[in-house]
Short mmCIF file of C-alpha atoms and ligand atoms in Angstrom, two decimals:
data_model
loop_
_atom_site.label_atom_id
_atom_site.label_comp_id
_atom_site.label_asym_id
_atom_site.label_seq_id
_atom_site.Cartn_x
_atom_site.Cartn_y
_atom_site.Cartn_z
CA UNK A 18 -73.98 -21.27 12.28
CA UNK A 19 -72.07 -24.16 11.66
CA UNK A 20 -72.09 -23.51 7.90
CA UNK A 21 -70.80 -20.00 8.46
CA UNK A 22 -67.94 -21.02 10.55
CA UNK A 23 -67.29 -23.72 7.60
CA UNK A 24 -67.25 -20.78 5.50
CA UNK A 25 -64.97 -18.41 7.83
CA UNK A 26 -62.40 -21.41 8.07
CA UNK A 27 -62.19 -22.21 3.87
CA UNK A 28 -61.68 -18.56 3.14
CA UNK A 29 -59.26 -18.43 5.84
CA UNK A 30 -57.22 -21.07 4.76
CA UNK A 31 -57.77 -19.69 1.20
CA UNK A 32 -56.40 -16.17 2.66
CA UNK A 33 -53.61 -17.93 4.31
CA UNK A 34 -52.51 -19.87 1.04
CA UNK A 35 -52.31 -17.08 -1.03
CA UNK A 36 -50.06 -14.91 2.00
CA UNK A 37 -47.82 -17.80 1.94
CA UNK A 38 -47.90 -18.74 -1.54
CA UNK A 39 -47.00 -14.79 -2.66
CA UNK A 40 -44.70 -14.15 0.41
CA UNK A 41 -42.70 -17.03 -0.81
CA UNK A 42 -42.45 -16.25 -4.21
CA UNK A 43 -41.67 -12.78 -3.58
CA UNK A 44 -38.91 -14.01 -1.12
CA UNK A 45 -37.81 -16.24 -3.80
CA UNK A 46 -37.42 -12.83 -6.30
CA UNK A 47 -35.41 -10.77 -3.70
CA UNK A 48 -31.79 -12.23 -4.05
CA UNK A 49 -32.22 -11.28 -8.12
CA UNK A 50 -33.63 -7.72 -7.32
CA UNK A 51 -30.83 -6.93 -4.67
CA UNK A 52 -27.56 -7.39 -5.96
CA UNK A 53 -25.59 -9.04 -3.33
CA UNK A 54 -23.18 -5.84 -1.09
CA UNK A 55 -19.25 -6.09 -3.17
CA UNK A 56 -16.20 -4.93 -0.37
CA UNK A 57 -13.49 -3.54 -2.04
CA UNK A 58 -10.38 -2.98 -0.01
CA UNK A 59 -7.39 -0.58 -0.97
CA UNK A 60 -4.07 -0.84 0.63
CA UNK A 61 -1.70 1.94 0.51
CA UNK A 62 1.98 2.41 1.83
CA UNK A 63 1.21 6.52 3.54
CA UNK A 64 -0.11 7.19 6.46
CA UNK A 65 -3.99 8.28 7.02
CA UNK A 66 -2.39 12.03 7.09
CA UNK A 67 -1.36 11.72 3.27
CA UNK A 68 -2.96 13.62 0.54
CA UNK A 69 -2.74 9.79 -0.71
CA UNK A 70 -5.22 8.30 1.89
CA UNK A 71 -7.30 11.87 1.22
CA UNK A 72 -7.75 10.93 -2.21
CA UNK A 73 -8.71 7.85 -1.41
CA UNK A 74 -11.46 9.04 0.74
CA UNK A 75 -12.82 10.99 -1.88
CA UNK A 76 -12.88 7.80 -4.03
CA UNK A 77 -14.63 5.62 -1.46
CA UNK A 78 -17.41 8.17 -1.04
CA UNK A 79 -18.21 8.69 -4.83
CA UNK A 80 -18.00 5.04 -5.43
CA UNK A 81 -20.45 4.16 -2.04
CA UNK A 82 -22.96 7.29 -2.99
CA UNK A 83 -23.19 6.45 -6.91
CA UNK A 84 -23.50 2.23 -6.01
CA UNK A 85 -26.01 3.75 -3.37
CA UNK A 86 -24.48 1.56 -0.76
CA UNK A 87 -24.03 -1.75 -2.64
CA UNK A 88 -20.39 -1.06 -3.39
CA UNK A 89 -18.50 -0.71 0.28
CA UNK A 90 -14.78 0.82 -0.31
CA UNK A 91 -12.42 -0.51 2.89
CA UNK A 92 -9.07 1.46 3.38
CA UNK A 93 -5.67 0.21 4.47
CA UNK A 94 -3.04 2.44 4.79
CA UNK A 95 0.75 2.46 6.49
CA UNK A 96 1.51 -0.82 4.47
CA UNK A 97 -0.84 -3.38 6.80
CA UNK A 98 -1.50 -4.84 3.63
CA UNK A 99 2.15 -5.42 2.00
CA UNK A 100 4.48 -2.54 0.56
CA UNK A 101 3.51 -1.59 -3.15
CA UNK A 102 5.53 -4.73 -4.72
CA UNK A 103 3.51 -7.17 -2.58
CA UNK A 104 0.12 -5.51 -2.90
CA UNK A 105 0.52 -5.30 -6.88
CA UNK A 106 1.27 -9.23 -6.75
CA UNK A 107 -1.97 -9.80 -4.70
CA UNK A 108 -3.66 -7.82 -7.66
CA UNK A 109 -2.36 -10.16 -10.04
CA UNK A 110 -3.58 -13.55 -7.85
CA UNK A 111 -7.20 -11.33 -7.24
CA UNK A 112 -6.72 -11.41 -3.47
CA UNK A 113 -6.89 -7.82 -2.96
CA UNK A 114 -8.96 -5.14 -5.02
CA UNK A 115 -6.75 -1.89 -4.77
CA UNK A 116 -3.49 -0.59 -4.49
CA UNK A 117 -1.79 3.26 -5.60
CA UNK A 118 1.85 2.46 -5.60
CA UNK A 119 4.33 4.93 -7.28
CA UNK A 120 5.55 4.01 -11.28
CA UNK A 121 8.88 2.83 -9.84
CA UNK A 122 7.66 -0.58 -8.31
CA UNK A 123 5.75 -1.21 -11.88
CA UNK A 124 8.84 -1.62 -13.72
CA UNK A 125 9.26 -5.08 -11.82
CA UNK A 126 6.21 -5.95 -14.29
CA UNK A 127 6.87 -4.31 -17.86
CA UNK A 128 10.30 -2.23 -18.40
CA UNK A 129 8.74 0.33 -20.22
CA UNK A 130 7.46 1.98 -17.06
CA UNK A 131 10.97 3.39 -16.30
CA UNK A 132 11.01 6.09 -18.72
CA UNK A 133 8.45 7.80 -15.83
CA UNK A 134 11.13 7.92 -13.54
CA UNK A 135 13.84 9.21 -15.74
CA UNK A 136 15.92 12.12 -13.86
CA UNK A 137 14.22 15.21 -13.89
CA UNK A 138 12.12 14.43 -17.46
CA UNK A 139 8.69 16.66 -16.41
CA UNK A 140 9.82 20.25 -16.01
CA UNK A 141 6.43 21.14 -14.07
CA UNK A 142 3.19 19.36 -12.34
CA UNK A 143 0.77 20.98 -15.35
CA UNK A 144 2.61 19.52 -18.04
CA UNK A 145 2.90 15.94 -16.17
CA UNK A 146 -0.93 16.00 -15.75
CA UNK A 147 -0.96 16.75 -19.87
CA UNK A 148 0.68 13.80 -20.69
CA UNK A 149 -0.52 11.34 -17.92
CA UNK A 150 -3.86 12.20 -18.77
CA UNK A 151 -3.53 12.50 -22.48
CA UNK A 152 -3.16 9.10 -25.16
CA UNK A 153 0.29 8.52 -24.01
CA UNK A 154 -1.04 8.16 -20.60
CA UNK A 155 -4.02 6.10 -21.40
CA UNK A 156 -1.80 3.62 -23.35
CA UNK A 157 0.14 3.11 -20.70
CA UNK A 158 -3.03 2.37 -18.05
CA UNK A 159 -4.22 -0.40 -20.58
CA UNK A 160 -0.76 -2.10 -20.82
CA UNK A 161 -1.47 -3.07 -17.25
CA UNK A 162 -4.05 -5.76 -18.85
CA UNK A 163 -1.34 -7.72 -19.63
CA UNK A 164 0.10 -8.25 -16.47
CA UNK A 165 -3.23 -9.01 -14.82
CA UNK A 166 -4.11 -5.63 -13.91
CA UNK A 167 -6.68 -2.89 -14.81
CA UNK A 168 -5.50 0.66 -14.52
CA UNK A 169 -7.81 3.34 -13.77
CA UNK A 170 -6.31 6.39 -13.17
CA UNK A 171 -2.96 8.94 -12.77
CA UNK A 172 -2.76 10.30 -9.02
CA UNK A 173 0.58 11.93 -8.14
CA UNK A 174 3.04 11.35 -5.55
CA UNK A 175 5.04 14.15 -6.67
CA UNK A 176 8.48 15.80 -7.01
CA UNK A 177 11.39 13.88 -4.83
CA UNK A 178 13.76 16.01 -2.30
CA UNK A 179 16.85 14.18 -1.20
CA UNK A 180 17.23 14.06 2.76
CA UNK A 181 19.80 12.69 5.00
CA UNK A 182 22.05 12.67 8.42
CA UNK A 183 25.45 13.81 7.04
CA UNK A 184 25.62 16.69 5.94
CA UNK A 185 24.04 19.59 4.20
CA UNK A 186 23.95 18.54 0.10
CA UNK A 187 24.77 21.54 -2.00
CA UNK A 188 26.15 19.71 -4.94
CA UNK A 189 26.47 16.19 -6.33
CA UNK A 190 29.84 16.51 -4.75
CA UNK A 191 28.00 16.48 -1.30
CA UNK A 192 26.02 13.52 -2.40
CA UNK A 193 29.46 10.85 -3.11
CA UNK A 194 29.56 7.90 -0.78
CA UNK A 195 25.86 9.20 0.85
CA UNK A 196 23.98 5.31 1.70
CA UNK A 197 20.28 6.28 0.14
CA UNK A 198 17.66 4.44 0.16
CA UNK A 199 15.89 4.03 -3.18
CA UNK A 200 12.50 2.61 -4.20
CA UNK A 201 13.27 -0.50 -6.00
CA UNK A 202 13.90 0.81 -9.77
CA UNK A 203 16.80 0.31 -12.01
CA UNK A 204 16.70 3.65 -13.47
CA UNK A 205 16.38 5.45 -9.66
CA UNK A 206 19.58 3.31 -8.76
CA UNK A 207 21.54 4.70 -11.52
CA UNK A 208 20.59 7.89 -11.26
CA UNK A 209 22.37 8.02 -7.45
CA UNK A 210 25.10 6.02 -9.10
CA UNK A 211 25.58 8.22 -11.25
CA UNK A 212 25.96 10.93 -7.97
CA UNK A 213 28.37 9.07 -6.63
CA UNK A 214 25.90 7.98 -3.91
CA UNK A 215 25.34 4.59 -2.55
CA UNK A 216 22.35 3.61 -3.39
CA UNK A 217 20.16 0.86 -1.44
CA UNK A 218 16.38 -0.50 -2.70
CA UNK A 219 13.94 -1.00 0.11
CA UNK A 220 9.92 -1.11 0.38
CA UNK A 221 9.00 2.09 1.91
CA UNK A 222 7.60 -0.04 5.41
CA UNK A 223 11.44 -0.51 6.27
CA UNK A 224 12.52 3.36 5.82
CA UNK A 225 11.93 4.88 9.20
CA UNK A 226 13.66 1.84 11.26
CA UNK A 227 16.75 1.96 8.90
CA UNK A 228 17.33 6.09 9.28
CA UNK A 229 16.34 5.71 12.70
CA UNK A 230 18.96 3.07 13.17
CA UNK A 231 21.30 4.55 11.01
CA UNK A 232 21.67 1.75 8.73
CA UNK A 233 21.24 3.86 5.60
CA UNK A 234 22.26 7.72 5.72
CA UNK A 235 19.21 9.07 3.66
CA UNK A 236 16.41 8.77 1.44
CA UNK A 237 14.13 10.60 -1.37
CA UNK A 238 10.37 11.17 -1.05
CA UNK A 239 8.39 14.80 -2.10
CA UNK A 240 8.49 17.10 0.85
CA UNK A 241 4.80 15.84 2.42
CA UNK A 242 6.19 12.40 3.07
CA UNK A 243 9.41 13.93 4.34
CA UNK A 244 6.90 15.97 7.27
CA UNK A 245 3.94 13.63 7.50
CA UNK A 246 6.03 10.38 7.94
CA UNK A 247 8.22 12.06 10.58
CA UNK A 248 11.58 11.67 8.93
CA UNK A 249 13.00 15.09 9.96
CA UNK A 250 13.19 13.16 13.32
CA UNK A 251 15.55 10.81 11.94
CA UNK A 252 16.92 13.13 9.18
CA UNK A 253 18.72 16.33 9.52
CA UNK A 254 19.42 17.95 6.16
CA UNK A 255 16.59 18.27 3.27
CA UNK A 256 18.11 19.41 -0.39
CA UNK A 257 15.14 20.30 -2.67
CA UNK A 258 16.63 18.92 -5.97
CA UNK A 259 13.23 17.59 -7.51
CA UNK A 260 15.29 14.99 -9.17
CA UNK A 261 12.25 12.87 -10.06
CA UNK A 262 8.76 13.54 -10.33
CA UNK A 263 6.73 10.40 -9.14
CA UNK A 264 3.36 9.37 -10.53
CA UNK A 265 1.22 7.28 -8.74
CA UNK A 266 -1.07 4.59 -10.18
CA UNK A 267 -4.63 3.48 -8.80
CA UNK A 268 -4.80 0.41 -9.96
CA UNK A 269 -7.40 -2.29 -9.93
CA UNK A 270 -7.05 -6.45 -10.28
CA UNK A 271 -8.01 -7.57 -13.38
CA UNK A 272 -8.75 -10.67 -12.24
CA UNK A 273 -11.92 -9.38 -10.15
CA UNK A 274 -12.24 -6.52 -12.43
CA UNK A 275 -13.00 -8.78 -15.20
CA UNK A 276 -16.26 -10.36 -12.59
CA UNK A 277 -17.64 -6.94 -12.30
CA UNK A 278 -20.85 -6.22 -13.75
CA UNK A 279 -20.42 -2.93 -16.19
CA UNK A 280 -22.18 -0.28 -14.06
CA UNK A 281 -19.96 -0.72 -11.23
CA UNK A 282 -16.83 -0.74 -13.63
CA UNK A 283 -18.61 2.63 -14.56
CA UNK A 284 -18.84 3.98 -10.72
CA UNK A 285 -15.28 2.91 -10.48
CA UNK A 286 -13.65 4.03 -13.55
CA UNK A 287 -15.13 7.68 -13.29
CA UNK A 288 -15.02 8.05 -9.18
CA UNK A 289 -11.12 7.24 -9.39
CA UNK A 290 -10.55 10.08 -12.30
CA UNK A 291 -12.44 12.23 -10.42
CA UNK A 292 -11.20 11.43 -7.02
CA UNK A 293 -7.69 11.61 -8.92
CA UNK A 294 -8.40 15.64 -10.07
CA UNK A 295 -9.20 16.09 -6.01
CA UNK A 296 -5.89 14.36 -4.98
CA UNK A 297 -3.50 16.30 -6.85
CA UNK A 298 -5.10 19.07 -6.01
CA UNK A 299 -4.47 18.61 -2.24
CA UNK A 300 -1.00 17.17 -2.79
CA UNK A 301 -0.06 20.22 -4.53
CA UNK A 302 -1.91 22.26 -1.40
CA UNK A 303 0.09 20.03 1.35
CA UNK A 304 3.45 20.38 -0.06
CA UNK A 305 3.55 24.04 0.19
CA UNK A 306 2.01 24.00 4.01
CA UNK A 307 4.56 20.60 4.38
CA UNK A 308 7.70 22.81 3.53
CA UNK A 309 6.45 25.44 5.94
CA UNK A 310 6.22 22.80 8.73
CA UNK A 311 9.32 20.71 7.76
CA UNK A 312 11.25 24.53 8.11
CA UNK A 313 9.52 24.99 11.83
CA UNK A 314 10.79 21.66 12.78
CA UNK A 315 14.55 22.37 12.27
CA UNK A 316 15.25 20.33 9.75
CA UNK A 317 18.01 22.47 7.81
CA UNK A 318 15.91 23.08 4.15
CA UNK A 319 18.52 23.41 1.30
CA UNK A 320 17.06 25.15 -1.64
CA UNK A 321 19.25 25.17 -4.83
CA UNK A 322 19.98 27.95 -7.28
CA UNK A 323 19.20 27.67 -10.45
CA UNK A 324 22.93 26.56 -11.31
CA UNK A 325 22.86 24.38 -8.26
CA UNK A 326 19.84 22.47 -9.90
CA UNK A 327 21.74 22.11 -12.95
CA UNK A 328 24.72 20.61 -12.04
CA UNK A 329 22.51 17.62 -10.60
CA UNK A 330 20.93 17.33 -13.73
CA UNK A 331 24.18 17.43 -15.91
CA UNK A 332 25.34 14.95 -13.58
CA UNK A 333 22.43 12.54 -14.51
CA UNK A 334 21.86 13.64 -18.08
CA UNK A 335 23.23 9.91 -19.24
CA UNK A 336 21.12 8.04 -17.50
CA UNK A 337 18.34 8.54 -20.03
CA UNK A 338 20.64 6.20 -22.56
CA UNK A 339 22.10 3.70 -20.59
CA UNK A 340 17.89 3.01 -20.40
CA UNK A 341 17.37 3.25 -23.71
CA UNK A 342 17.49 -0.50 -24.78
CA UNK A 343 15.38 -1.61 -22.14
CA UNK A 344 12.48 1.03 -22.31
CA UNK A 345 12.86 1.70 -25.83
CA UNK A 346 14.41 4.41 -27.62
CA UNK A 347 11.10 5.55 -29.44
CA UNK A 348 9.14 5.65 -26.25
CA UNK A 349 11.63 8.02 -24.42
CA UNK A 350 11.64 10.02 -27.49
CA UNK A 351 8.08 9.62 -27.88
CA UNK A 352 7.51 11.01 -24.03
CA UNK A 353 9.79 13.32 -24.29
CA UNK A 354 8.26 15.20 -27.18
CA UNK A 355 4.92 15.15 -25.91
CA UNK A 356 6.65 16.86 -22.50
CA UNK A 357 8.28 19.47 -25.19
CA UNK A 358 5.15 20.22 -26.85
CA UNK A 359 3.33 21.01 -23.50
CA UNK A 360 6.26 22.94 -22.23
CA UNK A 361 6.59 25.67 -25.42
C1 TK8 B 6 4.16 4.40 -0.44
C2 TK8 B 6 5.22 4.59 -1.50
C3 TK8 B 6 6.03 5.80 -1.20
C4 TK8 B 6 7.10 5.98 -2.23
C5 TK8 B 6 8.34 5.31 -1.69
O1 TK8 B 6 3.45 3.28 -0.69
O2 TK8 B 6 8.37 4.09 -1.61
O3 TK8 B 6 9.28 6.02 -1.35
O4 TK8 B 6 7.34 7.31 -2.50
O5 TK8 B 6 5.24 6.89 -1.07
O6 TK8 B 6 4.64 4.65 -2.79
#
């Protein structure tokens, strides 16, 4: 009896041992097997409305279902992070992940950007998806690498109508002594210049508040912006003049990029291409159902004639060269006969 119990307690203990010694080891192995869970937070200047904060949806669920959970994509949106200047410095530093700003703010960087938001340069959507997603495009995402930042993708923002409080804007005539809030960009402050308007930079946080309080007369943003961001209530008149077409940029730090193991890189890379393809898709959707909307609120809608359009563009036509030192006057020609091959 006693010798059985002697028995019962050894293999016990032996049982026990082995529990412990393989439970350990096994806990030991789990931190290798589970990669640890990688937040990665976006901060955008829209509002959640915005085909912009759609897209970004989109992205966030591709990148969480292909990292199967281990990749967790947190949106900010209305600017609670910074406008686009201060969220592309925190990029730089690697405190923040994400940001989509328009081209404009990059020219603060690298000059070169500028030749995106030369006056009326891409005569349709189509052809601006060509050559943002074609080599000349591409070249342009990797430059970012050398101002600590990984691009990953075109999104759009889209064409820019000029609104204001004035008066109804027919003609660059109507335009002279207008106060207009930019986006901070050299080549968008000549351009109004060169209108005869006023022109004033500001991050796009500040807009509302200064139209509301009258401190600037009007500003430029596509049509979506105009409705979703409520400016009609501050803003009487709307000219559609598409004098710029804006791209916008996802862009990632490089800093933290650079830490990432390739598969997530991978998820990243495609999910904001693909996410990209959705968001232009929607803009393009949401600007047609915007204009409706904007016309139901009262806002007086201009729309210009085709000689209308023209005289803004002869106005503006010299901007291009005044530029042409600082962005280089192969690139412009460069871009502009990849936007002429497209548009035969
Ligand atoms: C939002 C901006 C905005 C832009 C501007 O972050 O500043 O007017 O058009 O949409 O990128």
């Amino acid at each position: 009896m006693k010798k059985a119990f002697r028995l019962v307690s050894v293999l016990l203990i032996v049982a026990l041992a082995v529990a412990l010694f393989t439970g350990c080891s096994s806990s030991t192995s789990t931190p290798e097997k589970k990669a640890e869970k990688r937040v990665i937070k976006v901060g955008i200047g829209l509002n959640e409305q915005s085909p912009q904060y759609k897209g970004l949806q989109k992205f966030k669920e591709i990148v969480e279902r292909e990292s199967k959970g281990r990749i967790e994509v947190q949106l900010f949106a209305n600017s609670q992070l910074g406008d686009d200047t201060k969220m592309m410095t925190a990029l730089r530093a690697g405190t923040l992940e994400m940001t989509c700003p328009s081209t404009a703010p990059i020219s603060g960087l690298d000059k070169k950007w500028m030749v995106f938001d030369l006056p009326f340069l891409f005569p349709n959507e189509e052809i601006a998806d060509k050559v943002l997603d074609g080599p000349i495009g591409q070249k342009f995402l990797d430059s970012l690498s050398q101002n600590g930042i990984k691009g990953i993708a075109f999104w759009e923002n889209g064409y820019r109508q000029l609104t204001n409080s004035v008066k109804e804007v027919k003609t660059p005539d109507d335009v002279k002594g207008l106060k207009i809030r930019t986006m901070e960009n050299p080549v968008h402050l000549a351009a109004f210049r060169a209108l005869g308007a006023n022109p004033t930079p500001m991050p796009f946080g500040e807009l509302f508040t200064s139209l509301q309080q009258r401190i600037i007369d009007g500003q430029e943003n596509p049509v979506t912006t105009i409705y979703l961001q409520k400016f009609y209530e501050v803003q009487k008149y709307a000219t559609l003049t598409n004098h710029f077409y804006s791209p916008f940029v996802l862009m990632f730090s490089k800093k933290i990029w650079d830490t990432l193991p390739k598969e997530d890189q991978d998820i990243i890379l495609k999910a904001g291409k693909e996410a990209g393809l959705y968001q232009r898709k929607i803009n393009r959707e949401m600007m047609k159902e915007s204009l409706a909307n904007l016309e139901k609120t009262g806002m007086v809608v201009t729309k210009l004639t085709p000689e209308q359009q023209k005289a803004f563009m002869d106005a503006t036509k010299d901007v291009a060269t005044k530029f042409e030192a600082e962005i280089g006057k192969e690139l412009i020609q460069e871009v502009k006969a990849e936007i002429a091959k497209y548009a035969k």
